[in-house]
mmCIF file with all atom_site columns, C-alpha atoms and ligand atoms in Angstrom:
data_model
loop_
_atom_site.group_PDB
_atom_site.id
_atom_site.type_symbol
_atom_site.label_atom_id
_atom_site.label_alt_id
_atom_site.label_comp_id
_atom_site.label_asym_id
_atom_site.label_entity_id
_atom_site.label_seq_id
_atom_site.pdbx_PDB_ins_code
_atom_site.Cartn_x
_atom_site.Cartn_y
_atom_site.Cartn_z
_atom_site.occupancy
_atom_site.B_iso_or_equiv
_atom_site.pdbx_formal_charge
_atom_site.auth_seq_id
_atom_site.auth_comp_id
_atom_site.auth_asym_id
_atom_site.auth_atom_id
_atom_site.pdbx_PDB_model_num
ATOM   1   C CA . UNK A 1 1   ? 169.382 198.564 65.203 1.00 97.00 ? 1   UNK A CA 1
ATOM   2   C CA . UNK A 1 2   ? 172.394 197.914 67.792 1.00 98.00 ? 2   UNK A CA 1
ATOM   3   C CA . UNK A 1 3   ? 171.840 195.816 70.881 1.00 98.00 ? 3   UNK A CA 1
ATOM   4   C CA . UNK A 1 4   ? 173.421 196.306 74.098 1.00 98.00 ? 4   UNK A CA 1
ATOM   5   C CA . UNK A 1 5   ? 173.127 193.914 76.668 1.00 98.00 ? 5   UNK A CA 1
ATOM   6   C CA . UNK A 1 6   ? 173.814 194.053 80.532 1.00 98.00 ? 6   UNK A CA 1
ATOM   7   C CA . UNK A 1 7   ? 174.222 190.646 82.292 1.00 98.00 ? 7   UNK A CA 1
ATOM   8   C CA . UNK A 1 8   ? 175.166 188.974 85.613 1.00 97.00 ? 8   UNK A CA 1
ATOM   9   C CA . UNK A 1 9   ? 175.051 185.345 85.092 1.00 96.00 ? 9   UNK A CA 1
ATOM   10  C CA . UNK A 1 10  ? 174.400 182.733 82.607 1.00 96.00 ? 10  UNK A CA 1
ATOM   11  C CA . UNK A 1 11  ? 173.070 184.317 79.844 1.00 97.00 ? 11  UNK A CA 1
ATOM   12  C CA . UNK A 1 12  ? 171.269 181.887 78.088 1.00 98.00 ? 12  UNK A CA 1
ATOM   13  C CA . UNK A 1 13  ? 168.388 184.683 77.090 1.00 98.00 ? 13  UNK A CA 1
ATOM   14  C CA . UNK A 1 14  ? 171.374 186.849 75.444 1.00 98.00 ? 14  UNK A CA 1
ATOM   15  C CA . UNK A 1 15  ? 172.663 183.437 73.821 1.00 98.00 ? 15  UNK A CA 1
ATOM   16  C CA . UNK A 1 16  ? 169.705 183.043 71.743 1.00 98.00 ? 16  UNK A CA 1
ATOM   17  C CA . UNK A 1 17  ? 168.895 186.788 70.799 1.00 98.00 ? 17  UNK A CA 1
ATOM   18  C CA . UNK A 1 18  ? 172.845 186.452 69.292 1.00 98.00 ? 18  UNK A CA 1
ATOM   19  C CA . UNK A 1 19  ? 171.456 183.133 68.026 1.00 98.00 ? 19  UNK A CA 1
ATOM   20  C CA . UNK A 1 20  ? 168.613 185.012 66.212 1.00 98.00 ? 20  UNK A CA 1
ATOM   21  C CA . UNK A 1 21  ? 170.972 187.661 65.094 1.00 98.00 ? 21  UNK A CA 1
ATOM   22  C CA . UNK A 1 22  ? 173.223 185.134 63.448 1.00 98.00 ? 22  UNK A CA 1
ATOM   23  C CA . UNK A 1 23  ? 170.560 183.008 61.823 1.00 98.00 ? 23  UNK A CA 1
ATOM   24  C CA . UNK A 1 24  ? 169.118 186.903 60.613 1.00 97.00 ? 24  UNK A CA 1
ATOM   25  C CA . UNK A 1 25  ? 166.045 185.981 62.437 1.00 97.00 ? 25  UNK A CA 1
ATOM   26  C CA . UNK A 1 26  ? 166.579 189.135 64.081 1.00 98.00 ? 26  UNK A CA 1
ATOM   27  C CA . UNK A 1 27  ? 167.197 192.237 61.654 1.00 98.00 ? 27  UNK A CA 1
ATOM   28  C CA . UNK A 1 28  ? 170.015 194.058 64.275 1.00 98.00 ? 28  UNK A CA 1
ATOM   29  C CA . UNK A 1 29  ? 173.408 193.840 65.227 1.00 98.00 ? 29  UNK A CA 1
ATOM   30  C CA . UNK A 1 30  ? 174.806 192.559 69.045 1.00 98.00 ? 30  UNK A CA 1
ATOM   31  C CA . UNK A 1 31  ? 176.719 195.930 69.706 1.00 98.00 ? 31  UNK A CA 1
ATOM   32  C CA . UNK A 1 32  ? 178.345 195.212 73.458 1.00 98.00 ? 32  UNK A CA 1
ATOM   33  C CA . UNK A 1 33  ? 177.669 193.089 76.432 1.00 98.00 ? 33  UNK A CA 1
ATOM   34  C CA . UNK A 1 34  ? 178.107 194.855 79.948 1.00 98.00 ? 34  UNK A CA 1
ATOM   35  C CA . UNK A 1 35  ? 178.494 192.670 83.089 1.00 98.00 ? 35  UNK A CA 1
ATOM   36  C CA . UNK A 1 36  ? 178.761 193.746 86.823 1.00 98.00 ? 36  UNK A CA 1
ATOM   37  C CA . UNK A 1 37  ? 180.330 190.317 87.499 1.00 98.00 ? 37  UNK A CA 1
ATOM   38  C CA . UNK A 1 38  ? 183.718 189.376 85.953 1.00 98.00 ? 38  UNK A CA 1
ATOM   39  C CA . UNK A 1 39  ? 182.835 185.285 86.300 1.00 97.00 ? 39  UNK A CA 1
ATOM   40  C CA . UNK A 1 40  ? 179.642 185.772 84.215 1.00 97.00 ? 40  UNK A CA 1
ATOM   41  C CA . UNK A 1 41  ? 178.971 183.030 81.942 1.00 98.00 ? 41  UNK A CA 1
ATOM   42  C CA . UNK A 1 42  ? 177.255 185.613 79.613 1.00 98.00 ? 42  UNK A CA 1
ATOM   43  C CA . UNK A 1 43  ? 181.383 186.867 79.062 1.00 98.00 ? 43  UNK A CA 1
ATOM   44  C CA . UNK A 1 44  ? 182.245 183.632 77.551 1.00 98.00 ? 44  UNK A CA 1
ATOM   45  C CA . UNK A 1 45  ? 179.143 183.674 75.646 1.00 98.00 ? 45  UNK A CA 1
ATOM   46  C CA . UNK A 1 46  ? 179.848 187.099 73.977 1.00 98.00 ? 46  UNK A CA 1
ATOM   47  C CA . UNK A 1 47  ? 183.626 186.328 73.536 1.00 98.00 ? 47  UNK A CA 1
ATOM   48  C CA . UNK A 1 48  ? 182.758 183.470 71.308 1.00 98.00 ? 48  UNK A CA 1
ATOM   49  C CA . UNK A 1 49  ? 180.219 185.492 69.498 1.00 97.00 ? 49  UNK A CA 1
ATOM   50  C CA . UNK A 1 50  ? 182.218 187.977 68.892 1.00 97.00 ? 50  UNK A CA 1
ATOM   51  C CA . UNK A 1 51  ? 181.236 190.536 70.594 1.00 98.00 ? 51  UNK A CA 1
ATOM   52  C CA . UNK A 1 52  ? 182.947 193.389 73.224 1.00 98.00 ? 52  UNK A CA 1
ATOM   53  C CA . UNK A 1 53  ? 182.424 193.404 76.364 1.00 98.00 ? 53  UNK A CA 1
ATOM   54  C CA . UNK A 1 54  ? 182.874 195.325 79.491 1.00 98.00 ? 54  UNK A CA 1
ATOM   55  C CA . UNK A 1 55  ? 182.811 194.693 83.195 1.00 98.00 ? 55  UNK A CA 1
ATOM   56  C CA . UNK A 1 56  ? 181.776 197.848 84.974 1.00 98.00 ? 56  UNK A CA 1
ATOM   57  C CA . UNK A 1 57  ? 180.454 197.117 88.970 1.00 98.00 ? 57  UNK A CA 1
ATOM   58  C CA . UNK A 1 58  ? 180.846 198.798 92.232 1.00 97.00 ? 58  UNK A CA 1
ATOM   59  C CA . UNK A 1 59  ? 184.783 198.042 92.154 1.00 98.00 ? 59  UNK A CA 1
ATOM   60  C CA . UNK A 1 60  ? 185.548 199.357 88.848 1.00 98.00 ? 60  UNK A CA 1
ATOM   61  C CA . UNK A 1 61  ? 183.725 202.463 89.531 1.00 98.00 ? 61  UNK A CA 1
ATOM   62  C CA . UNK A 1 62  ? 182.675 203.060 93.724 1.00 98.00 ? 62  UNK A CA 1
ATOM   63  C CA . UNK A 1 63  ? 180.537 205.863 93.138 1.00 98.00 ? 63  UNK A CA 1
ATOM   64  C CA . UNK A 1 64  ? 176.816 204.776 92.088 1.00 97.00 ? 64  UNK A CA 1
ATOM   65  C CA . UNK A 1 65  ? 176.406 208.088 89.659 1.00 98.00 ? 65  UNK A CA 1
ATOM   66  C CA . UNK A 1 66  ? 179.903 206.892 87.996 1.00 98.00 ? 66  UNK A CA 1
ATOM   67  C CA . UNK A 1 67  ? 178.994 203.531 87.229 1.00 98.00 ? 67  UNK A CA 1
ATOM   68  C CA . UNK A 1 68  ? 175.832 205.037 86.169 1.00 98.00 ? 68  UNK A CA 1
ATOM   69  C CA . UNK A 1 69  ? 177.741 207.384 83.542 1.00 98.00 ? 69  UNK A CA 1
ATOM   70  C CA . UNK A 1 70  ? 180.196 204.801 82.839 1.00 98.00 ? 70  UNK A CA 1
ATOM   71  C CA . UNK A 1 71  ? 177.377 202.237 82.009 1.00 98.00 ? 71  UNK A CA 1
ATOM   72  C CA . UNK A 1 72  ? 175.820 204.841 79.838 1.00 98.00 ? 72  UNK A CA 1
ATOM   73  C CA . UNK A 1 73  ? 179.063 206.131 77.773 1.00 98.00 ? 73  UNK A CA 1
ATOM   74  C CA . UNK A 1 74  ? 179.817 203.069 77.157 1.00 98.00 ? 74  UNK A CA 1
ATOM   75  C CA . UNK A 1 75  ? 176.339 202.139 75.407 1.00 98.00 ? 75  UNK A CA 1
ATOM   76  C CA . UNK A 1 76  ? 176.547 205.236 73.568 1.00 98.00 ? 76  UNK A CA 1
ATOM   77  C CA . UNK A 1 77  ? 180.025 204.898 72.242 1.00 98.00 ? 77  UNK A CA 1
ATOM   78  C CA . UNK A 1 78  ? 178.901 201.431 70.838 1.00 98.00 ? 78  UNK A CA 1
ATOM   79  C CA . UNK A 1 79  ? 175.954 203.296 68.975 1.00 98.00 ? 79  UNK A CA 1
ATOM   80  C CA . UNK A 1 80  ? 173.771 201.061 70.966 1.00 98.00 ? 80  UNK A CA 1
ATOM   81  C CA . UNK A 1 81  ? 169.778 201.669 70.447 1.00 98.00 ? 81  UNK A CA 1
ATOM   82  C CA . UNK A 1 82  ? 168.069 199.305 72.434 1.00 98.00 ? 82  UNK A CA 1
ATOM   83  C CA . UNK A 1 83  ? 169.236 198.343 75.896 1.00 98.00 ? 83  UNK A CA 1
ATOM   84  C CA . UNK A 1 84  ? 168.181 194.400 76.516 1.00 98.00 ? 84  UNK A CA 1
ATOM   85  C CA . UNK A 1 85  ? 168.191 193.399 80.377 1.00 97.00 ? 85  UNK A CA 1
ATOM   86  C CA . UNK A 1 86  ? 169.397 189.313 80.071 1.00 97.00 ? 86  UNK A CA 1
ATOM   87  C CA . UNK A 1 87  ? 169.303 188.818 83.911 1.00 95.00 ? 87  UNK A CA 1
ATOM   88  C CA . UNK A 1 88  ? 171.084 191.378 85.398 1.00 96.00 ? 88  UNK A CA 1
ATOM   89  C CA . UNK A 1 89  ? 170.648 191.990 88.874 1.00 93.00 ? 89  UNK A CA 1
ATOM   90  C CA . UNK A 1 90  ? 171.405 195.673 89.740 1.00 94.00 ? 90  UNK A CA 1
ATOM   91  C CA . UNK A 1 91  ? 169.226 198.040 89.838 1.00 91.00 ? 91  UNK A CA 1
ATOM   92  C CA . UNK A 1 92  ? 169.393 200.366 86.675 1.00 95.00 ? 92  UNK A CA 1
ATOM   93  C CA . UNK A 1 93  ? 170.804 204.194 87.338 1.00 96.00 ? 93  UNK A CA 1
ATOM   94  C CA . UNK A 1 94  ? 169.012 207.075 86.900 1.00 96.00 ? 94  UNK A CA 1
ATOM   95  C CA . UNK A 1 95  ? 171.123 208.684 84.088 1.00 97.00 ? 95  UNK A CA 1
ATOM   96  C CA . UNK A 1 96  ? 170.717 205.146 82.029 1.00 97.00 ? 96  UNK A CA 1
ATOM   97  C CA . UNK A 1 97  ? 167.209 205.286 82.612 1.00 96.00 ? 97  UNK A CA 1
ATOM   98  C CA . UNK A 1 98  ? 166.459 208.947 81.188 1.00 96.00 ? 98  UNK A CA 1
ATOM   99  C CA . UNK A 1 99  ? 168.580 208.255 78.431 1.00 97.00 ? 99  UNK A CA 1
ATOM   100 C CA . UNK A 1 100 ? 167.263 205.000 77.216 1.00 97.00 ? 100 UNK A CA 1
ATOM   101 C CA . UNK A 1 101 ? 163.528 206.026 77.995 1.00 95.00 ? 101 UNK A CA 1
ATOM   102 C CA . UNK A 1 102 ? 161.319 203.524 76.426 1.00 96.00 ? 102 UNK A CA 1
ATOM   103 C CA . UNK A 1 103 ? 164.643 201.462 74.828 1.00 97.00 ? 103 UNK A CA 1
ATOM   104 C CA . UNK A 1 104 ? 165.194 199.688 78.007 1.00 98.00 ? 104 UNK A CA 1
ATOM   105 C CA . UNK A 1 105 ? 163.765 196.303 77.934 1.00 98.00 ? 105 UNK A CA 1
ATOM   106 C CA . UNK A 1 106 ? 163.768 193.222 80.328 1.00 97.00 ? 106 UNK A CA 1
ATOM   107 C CA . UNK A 1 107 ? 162.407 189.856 81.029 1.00 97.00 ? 107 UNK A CA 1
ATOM   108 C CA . UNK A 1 108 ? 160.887 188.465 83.760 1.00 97.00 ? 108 UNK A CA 1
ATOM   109 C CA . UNK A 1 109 ? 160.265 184.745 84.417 1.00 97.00 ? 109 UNK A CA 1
ATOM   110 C CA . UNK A 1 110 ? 156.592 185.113 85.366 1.00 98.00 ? 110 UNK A CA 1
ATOM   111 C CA . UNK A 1 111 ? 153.173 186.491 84.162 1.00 98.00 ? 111 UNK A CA 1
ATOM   112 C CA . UNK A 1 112 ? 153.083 190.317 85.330 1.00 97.00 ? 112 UNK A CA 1
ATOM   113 C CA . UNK A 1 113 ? 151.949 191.908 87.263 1.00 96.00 ? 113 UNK A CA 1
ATOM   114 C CA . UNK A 1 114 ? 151.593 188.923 89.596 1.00 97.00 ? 114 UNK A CA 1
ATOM   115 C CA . UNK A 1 115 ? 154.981 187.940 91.428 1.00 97.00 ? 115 UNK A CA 1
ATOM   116 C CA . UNK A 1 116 ? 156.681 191.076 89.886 1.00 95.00 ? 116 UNK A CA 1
ATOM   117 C CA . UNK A 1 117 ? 159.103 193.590 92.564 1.00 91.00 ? 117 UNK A CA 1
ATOM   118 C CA . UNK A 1 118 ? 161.673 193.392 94.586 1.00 87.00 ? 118 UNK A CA 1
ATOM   119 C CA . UNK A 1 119 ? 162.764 189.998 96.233 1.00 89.00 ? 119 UNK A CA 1
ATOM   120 C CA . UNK A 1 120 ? 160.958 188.527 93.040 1.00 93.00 ? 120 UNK A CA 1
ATOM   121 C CA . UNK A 1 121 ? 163.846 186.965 91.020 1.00 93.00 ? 121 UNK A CA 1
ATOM   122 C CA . UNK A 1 122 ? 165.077 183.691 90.087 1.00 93.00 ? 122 UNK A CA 1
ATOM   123 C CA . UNK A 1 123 ? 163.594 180.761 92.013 1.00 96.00 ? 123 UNK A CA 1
ATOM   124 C CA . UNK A 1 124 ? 161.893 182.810 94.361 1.00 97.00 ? 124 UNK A CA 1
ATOM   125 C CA . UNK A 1 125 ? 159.477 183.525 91.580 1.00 98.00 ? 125 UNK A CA 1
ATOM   126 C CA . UNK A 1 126 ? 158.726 180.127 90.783 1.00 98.00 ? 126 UNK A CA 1
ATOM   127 C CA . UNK A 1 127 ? 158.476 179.065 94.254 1.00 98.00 ? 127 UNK A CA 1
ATOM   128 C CA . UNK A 1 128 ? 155.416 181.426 94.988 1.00 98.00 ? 128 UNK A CA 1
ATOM   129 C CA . UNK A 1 129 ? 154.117 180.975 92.111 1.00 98.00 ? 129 UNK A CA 1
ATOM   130 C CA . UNK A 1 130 ? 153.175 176.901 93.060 1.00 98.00 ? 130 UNK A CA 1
ATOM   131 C CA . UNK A 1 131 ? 153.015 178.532 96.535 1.00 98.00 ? 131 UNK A CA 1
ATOM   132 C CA . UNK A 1 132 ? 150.112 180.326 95.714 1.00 98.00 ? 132 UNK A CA 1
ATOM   133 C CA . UNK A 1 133 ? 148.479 177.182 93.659 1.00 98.00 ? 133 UNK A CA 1
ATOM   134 C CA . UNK A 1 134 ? 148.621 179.278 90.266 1.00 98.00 ? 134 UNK A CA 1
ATOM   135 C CA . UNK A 1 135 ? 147.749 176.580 87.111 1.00 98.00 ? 135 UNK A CA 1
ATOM   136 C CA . UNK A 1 136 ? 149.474 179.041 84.784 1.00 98.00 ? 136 UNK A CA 1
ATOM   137 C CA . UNK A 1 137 ? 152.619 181.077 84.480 1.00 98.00 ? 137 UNK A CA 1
ATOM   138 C CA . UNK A 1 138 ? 154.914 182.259 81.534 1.00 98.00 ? 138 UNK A CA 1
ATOM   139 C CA . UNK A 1 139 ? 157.560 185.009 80.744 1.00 98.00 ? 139 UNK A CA 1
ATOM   140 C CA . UNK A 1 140 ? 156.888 188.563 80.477 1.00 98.00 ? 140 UNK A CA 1
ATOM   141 C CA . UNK A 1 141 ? 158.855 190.654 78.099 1.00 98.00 ? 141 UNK A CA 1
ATOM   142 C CA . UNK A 1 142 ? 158.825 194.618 79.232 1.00 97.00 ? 142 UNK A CA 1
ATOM   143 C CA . UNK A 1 143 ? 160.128 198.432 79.392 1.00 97.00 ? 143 UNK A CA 1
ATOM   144 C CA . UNK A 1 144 ? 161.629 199.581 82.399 1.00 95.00 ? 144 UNK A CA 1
ATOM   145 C CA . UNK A 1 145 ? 160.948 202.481 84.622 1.00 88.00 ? 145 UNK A CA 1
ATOM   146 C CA . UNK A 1 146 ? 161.419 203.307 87.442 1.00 82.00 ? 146 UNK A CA 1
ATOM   147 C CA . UNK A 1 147 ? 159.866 200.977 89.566 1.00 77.00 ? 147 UNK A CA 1
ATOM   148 C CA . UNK A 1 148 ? 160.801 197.164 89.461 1.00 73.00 ? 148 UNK A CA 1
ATOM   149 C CA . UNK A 1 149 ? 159.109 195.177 87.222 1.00 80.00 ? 149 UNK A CA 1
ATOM   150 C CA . UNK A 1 150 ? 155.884 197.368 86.367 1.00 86.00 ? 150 UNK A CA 1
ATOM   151 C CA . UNK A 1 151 ? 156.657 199.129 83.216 1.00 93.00 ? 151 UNK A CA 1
ATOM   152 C CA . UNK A 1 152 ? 154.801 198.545 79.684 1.00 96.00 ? 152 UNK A CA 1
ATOM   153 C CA . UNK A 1 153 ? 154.145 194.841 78.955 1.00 97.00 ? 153 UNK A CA 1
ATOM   154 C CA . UNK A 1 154 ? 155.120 194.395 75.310 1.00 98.00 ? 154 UNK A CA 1
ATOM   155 C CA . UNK A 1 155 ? 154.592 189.998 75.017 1.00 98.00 ? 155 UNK A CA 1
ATOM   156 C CA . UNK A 1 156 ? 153.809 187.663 77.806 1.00 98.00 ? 156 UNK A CA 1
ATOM   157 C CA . UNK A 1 157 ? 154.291 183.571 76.651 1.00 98.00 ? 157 UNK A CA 1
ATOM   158 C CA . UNK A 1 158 ? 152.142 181.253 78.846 1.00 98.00 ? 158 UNK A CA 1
ATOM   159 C CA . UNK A 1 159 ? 153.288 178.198 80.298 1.00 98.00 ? 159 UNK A CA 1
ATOM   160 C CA . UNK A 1 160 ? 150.863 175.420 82.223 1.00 98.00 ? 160 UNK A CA 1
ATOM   161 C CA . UNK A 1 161 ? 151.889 175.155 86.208 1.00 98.00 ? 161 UNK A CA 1
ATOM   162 C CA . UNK A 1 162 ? 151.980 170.864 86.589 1.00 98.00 ? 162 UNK A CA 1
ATOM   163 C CA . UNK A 1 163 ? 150.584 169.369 89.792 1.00 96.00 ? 163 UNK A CA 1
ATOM   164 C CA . UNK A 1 164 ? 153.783 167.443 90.079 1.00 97.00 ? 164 UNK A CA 1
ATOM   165 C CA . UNK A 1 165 ? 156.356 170.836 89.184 1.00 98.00 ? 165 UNK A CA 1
ATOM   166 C CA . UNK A 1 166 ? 158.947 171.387 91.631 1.00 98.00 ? 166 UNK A CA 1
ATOM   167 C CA . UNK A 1 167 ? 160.575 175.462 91.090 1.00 98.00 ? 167 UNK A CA 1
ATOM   168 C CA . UNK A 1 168 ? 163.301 174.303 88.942 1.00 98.00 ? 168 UNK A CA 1
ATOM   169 C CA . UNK A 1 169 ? 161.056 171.849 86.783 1.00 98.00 ? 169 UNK A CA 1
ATOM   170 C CA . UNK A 1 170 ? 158.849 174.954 86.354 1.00 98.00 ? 170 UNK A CA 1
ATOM   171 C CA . UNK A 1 171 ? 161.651 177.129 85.713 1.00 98.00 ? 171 UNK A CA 1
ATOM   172 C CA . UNK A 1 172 ? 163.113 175.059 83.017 1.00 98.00 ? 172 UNK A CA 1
ATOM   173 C CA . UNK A 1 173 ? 159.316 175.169 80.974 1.00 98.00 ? 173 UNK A CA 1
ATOM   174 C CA . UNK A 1 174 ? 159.954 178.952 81.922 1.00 98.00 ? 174 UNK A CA 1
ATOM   175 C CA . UNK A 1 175 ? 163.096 179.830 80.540 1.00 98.00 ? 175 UNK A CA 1
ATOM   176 C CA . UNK A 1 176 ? 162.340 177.697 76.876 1.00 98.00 ? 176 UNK A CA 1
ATOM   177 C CA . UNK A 1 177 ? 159.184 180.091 76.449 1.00 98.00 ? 177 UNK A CA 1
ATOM   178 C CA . UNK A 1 178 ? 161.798 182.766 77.802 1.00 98.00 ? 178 UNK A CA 1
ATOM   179 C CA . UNK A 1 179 ? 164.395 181.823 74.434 1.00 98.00 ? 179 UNK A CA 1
ATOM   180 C CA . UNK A 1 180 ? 161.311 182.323 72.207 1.00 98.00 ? 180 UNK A CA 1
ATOM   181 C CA . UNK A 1 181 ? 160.116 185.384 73.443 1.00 98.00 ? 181 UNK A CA 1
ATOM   182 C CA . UNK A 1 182 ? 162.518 187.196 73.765 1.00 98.00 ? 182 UNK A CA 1
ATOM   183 C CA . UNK A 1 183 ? 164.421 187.137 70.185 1.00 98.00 ? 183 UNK A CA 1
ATOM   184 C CA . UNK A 1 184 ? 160.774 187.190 68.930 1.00 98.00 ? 184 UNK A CA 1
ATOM   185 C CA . UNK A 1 185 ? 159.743 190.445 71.355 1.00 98.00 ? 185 UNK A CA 1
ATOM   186 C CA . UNK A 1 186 ? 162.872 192.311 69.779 1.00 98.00 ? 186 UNK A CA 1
ATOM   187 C CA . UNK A 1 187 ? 162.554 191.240 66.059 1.00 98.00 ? 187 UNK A CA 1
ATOM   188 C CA . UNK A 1 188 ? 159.238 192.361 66.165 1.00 98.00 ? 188 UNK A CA 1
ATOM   189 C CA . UNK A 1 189 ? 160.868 195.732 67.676 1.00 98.00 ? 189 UNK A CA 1
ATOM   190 C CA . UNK A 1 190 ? 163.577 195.671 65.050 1.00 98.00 ? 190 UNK A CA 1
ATOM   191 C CA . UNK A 1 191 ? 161.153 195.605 62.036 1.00 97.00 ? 191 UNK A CA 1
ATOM   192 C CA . UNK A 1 192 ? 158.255 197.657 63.625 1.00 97.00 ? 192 UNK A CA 1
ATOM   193 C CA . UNK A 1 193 ? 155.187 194.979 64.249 1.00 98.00 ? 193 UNK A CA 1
ATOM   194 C CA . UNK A 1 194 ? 156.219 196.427 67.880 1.00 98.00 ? 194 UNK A CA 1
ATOM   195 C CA . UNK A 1 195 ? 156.564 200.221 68.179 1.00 97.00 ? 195 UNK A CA 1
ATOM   196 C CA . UNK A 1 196 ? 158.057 201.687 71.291 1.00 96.00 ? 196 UNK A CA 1
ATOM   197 C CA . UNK A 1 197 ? 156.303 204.721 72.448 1.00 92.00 ? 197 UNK A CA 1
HETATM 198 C C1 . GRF B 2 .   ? 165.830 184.559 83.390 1.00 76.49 ? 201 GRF B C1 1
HETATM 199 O O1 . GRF B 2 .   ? 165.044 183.662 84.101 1.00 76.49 ? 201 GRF B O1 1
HETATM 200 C C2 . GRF B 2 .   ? 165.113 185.880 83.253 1.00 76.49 ? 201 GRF B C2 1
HETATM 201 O O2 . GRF B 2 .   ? 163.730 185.752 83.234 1.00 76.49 ? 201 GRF B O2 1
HETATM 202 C C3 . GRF B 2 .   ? 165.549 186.622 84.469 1.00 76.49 ? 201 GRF B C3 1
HETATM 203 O O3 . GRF B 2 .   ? 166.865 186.223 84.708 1.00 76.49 ? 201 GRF B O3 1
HETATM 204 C C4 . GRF B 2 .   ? 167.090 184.933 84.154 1.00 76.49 ? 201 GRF B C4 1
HETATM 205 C C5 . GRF B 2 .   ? 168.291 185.058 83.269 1.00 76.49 ? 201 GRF B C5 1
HETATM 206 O O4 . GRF B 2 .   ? 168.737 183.818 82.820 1.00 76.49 ? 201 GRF B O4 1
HETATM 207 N N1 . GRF B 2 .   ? 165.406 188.051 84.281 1.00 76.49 ? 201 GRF B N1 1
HETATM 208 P P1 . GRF B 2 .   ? 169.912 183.778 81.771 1.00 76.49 ? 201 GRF B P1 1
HETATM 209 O O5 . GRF B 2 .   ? 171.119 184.479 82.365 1.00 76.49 ? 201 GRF B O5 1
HETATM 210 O O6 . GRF B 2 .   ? 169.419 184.460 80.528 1.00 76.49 ? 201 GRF B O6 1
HETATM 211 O O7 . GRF B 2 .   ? 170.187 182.321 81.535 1.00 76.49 ? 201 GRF B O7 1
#
């Protein structure tokens, strides 16, 4: 199974799926990385893994149903099977989304459906989450469809919400349930305990 990743910042989530790769936790192969932003950390992370990459964005290719194509031939010239969304913060085109039905997957840094949609990324999802006094949150591993944040749920990983947590103490218990789930969401995927419909 090939992995293609798309990415806008750090990419710590990518960093340990290549981790589990490497260590053959993970039974498939890093394909190509795919970044809208040239200064993404996630390009220094796949240059020392190895890896190609691409930068494709709204400068490399003006037209939304180009970058759309683009994004897509270039996943298909890599082989790529399964599409893994490591924070990347464009919306995904149409054409990527029919073609990649049900191989699209992403992770979200809270317990969906609650604080899932638009407007709900980064710290803005931890912030309502203690906003709204919640004693739990987590990580939600899922497919993608068309609307933001509500397709399948394939693992969720549950954290405790501390009277004390400030967003980015909660976000840091987040994102280390986050570097579990996800390598273990797609192993699972890679040797069938998960099956994609
Ligand atoms: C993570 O919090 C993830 O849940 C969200 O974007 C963030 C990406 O972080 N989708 P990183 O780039 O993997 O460090």
């Amino acid at each position: 199974m090939k992995l293609g990743f798309l990415a806008s910042h750090g990419g710590s989530n990518m960093q340990a799926i290549l981790d589990g790769c490497a260590a053959g936790r993970i039974p498939a192969s890093p394909a190509l990385l795919i970044c809208n932003n040239p200064g993404a950390g996630a390009l220094d992370r796949a240059a020392k893994a190895g890896m190609p990459a691409r930068v494709l964005n709204g400068k490399t290719h003006p037209d939304p149903a180009d970058l759309d194509a683009a994004i897509l031939d270039a996943l298909r010239a890599a082989q790529v099977d399964l599409v893994i969304l490591a924070g990347y913060m464009k919306k995904i085109g149409p054409q990527l989304l029919a073609s990649y039905q049900n191989r699209i997957l992403n992770i979200h840094p809270a317990l969906l459906p609650k604080f899932g949609g638009q407007g709900m990324f980064g710290m803005h999802v931890h912030r309502a989450v203690i906003a709204a006094g919640e004693t739990e949150s987590g990580a939600t591993v899922h497919l993608i469809d068309e609307v933001y944040d509500e397709g399948p749920i394939l693992q969720q990983a549950r954290v405790p919400v501390l009277p004390a947590d400030t967003p980015e103490t909660l976000q840091l218990r987040v994102l280390e349930q986050e570097h579990q789930l996800y390598p273990d969401t797609i192993a699972k995927i890679a040797t069938g305990q998960i099956q994609l419909p």
